[in-house]
Coordinates of C-alpha atoms in Angstrom, one line a residue:
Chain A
X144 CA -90.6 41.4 48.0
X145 CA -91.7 44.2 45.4
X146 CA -91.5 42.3 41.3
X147 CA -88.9 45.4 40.4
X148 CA -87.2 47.2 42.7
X149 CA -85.1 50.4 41.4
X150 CA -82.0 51.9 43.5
X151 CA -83.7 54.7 44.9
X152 CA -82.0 57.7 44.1
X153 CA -82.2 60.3 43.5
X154 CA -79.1 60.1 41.0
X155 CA -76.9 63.3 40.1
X156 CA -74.2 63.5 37.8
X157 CA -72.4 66.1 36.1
X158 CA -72.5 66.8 32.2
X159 CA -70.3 64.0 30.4
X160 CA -70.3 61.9 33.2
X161 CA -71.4 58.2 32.7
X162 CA -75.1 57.9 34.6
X163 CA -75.6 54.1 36.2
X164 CA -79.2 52.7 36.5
X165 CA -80.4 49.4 38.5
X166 CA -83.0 47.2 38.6
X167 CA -83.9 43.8 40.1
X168 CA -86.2 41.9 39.6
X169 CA -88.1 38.7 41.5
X170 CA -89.5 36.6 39.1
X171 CA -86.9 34.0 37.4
X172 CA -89.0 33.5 34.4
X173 CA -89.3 36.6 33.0
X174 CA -88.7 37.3 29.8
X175 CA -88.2 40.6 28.5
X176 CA -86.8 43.9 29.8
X177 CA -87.5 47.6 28.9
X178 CA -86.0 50.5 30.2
X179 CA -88.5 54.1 29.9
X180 CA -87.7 57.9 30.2
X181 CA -90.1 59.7 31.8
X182 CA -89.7 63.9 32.1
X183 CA -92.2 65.4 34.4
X184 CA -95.6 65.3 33.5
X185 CA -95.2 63.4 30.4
X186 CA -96.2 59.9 29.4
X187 CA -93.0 57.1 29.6
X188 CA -90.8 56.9 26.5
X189 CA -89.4 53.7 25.3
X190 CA -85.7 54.0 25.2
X191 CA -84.2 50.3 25.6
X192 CA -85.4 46.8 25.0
X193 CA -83.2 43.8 26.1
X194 CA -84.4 39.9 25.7
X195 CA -81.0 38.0 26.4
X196 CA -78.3 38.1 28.8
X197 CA -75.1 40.7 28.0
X198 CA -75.1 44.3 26.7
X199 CA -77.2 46.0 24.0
X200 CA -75.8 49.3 22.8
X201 CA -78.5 52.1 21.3
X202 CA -76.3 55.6 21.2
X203 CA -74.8 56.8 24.2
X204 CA -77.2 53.9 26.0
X205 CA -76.0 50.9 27.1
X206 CA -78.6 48.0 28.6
X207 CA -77.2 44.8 30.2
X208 CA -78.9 41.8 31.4
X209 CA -77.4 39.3 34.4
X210 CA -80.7 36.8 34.6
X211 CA -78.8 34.3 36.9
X212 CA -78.2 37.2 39.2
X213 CA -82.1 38.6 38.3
X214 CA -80.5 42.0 37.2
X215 CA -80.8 44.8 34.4
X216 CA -79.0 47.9 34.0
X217 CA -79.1 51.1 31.8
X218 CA -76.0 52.9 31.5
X219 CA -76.0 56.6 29.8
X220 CA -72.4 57.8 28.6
X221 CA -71.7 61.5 28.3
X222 CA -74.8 62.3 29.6
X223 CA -76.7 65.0 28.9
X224 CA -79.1 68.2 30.8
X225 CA -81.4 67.0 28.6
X226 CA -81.5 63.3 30.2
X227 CA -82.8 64.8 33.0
X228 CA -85.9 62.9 33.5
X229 CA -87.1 59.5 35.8
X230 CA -86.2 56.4 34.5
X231 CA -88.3 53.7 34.5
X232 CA -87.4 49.4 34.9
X233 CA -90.3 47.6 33.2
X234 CA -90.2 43.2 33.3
X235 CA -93.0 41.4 31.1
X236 CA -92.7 37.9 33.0
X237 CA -94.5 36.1 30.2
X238 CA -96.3 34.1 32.2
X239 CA -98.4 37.2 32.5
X240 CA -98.8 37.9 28.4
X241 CA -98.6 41.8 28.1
X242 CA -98.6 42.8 31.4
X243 CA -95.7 45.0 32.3
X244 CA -93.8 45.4 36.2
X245 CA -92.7 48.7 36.7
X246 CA -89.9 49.6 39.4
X247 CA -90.9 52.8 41.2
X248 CA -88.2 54.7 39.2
X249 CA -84.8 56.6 39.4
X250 CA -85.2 59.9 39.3
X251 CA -81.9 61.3 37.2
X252 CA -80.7 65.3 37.3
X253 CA -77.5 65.7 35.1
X254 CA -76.2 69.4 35.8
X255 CA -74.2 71.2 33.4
Chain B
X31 CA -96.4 56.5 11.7
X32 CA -98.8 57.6 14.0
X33 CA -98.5 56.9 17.7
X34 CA -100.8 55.8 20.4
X35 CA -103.9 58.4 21.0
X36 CA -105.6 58.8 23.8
X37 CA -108.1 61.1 24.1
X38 CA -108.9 63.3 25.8
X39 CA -105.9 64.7 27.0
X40 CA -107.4 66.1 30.8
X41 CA -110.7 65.4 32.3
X42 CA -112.2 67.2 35.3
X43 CA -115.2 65.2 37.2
X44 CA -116.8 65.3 40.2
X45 CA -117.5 62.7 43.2
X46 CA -120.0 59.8 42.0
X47 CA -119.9 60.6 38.0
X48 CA -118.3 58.3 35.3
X49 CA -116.1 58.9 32.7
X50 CA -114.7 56.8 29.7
X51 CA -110.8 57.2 28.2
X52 CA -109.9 56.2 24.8
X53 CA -106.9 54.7 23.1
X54 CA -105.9 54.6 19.6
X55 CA -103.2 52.0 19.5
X56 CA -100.4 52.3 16.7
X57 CA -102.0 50.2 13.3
X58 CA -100.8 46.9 13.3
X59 CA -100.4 46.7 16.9
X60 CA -103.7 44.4 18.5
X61 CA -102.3 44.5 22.6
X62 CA -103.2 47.3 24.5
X63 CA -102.4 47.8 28.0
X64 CA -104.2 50.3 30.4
X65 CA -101.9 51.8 33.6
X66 CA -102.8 54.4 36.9
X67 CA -99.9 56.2 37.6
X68 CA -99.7 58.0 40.6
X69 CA -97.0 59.7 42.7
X70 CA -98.0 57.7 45.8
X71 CA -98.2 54.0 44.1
X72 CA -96.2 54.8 40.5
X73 CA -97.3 52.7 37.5
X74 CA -100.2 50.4 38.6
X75 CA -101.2 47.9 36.0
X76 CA -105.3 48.1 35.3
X77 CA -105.6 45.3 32.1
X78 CA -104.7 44.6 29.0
X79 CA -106.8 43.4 26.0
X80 CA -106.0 41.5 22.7
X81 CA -108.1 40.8 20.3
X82 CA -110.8 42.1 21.7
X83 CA -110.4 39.6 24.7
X84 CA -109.5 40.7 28.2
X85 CA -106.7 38.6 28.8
X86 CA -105.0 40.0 32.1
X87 CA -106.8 42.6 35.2
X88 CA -104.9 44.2 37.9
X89 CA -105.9 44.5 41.0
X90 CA -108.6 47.2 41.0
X91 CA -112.4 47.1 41.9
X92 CA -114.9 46.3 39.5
X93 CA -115.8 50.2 39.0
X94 CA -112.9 49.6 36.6
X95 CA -113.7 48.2 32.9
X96 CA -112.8 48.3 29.5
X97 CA -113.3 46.8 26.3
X98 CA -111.2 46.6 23.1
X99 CA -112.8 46.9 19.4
X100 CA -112.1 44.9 16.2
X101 CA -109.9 47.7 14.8
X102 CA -107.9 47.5 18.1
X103 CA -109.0 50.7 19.8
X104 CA -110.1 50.4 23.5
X105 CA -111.9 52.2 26.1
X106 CA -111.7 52.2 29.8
X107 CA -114.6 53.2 31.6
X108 CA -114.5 54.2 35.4
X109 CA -117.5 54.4 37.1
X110 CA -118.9 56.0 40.6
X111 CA -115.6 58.2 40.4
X112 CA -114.1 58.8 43.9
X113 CA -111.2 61.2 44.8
X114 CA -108.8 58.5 44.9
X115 CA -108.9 58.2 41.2
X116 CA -107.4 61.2 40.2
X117 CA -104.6 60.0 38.1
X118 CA -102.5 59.7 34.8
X119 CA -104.1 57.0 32.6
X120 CA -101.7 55.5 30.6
X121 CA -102.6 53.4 27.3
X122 CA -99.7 51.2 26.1
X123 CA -99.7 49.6 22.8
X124 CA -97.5 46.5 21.3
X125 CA -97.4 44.9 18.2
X126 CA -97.9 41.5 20.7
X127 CA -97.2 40.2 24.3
X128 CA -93.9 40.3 25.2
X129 CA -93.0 43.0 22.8
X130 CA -92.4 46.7 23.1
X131 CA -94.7 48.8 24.8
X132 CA -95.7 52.0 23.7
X133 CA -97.2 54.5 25.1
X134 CA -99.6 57.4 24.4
X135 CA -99.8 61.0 26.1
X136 CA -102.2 59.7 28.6
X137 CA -105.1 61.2 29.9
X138 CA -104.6 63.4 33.1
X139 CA -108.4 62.6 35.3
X140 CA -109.0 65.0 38.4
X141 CA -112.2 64.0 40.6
X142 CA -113.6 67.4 42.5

């Protein structure tokens, strides 16, 4: 079992449309949760940070955390062309200091 | 406030040589994280020094080293180069463990 696993994708969704990212993740004890944009060929961009269970709202970005259920999500309302880009499920299990676990990413087109 | 630098941006070497990447974390911030991303195995954790102390290693082969400095910066040094190790190397900073992780532009590596 992979630590983060991201629903494949690819994801497409037209302009204004509400954009639905998942991760799981295997270890119980970890602690924090980060969610990256990465556009092609560029380094990952820290977008959202979550640390307890519910929703954190940033914008039109919305990150929710289920720990019982070992699950994160990152919704994007009225998305954008411009959020066109891979998206990125990091865990830091503590146990392991800094160390982050990337999923393998979503990759998101929103047409126009 | 500035981000995190790594320099230099690309790097072309050939078969055997060795080549050393450096990262400028963002002031204040004393973790920094090193990462091979590829398209075939994604974000791929290398280690992550604070303090000047390596404190975590991925799973690479010892041809793989760093070091951090008292101001914080770090190098990673590859050595022996083989093909395999063309890549994107990432340098992430944070301000701790189990904080936010930032990252720089990376450094793009071709081996020849």
């Amino acid at each position: 079992q992979k630590e983060v696993e991201q629903n494949s994708g690819p994801l497409s969704v037209p302009e204004g449309a509400i954009a639905s990212l998942n991760c799981t993740y295997s270890d119980r004890g970890s602690q924090s949760f980060f969610w990256y944009r990465q556009y092609s060929g560029k380094s990952p961009e820290l977008i959202m940070s979550i640390y307890s269970n519910g929703d954190k709202e940033d914008g039109r970005f919305t990150a929710q955390l289920n720990k019982a259920s070992q699950y994160v999500s990152l919704l994007i309302r009225d998305s954008q062309p411009s959020d066109s880009a891979t998206y990125l499920c990091a865990v830091n299990r503590g146990s392991t200091l800094g160390r982050l676990y990337f999923g393998r990413g979503t990759q998101l087109t929103v047409w126009p | 406030k500035a981000g995190v630098t790594q320099t230099p941006r690309y790097l072309i070497k050939t078969r055997g040589q060795q080549v050393t990447l450096s990262c400028s974390p963002i002031s204040g911030h004393r973790s920094v994280s090193w990462y091979q991303q590829t398209p075939g195995q994604g974000l791929q954790f290398l280690f992550e020094y604070f303090s000047e102390t390596q404190r975590n290693k991925g799973n690479f082969p010892g041809r793989f080293s760093g070091r951090q400095f008292s101001n914080s910066r770090s190098e990673m040094n590859v050595s022996t180069l083989e093909l395999g190790d063309s890549a994107l190397y990432l340098c992430a900073s944070s301000l701790r463990s189990n904080t936010e992780a930032f990252f720089g532009q990376g450094t793009r590596l071709t081996v020849v």
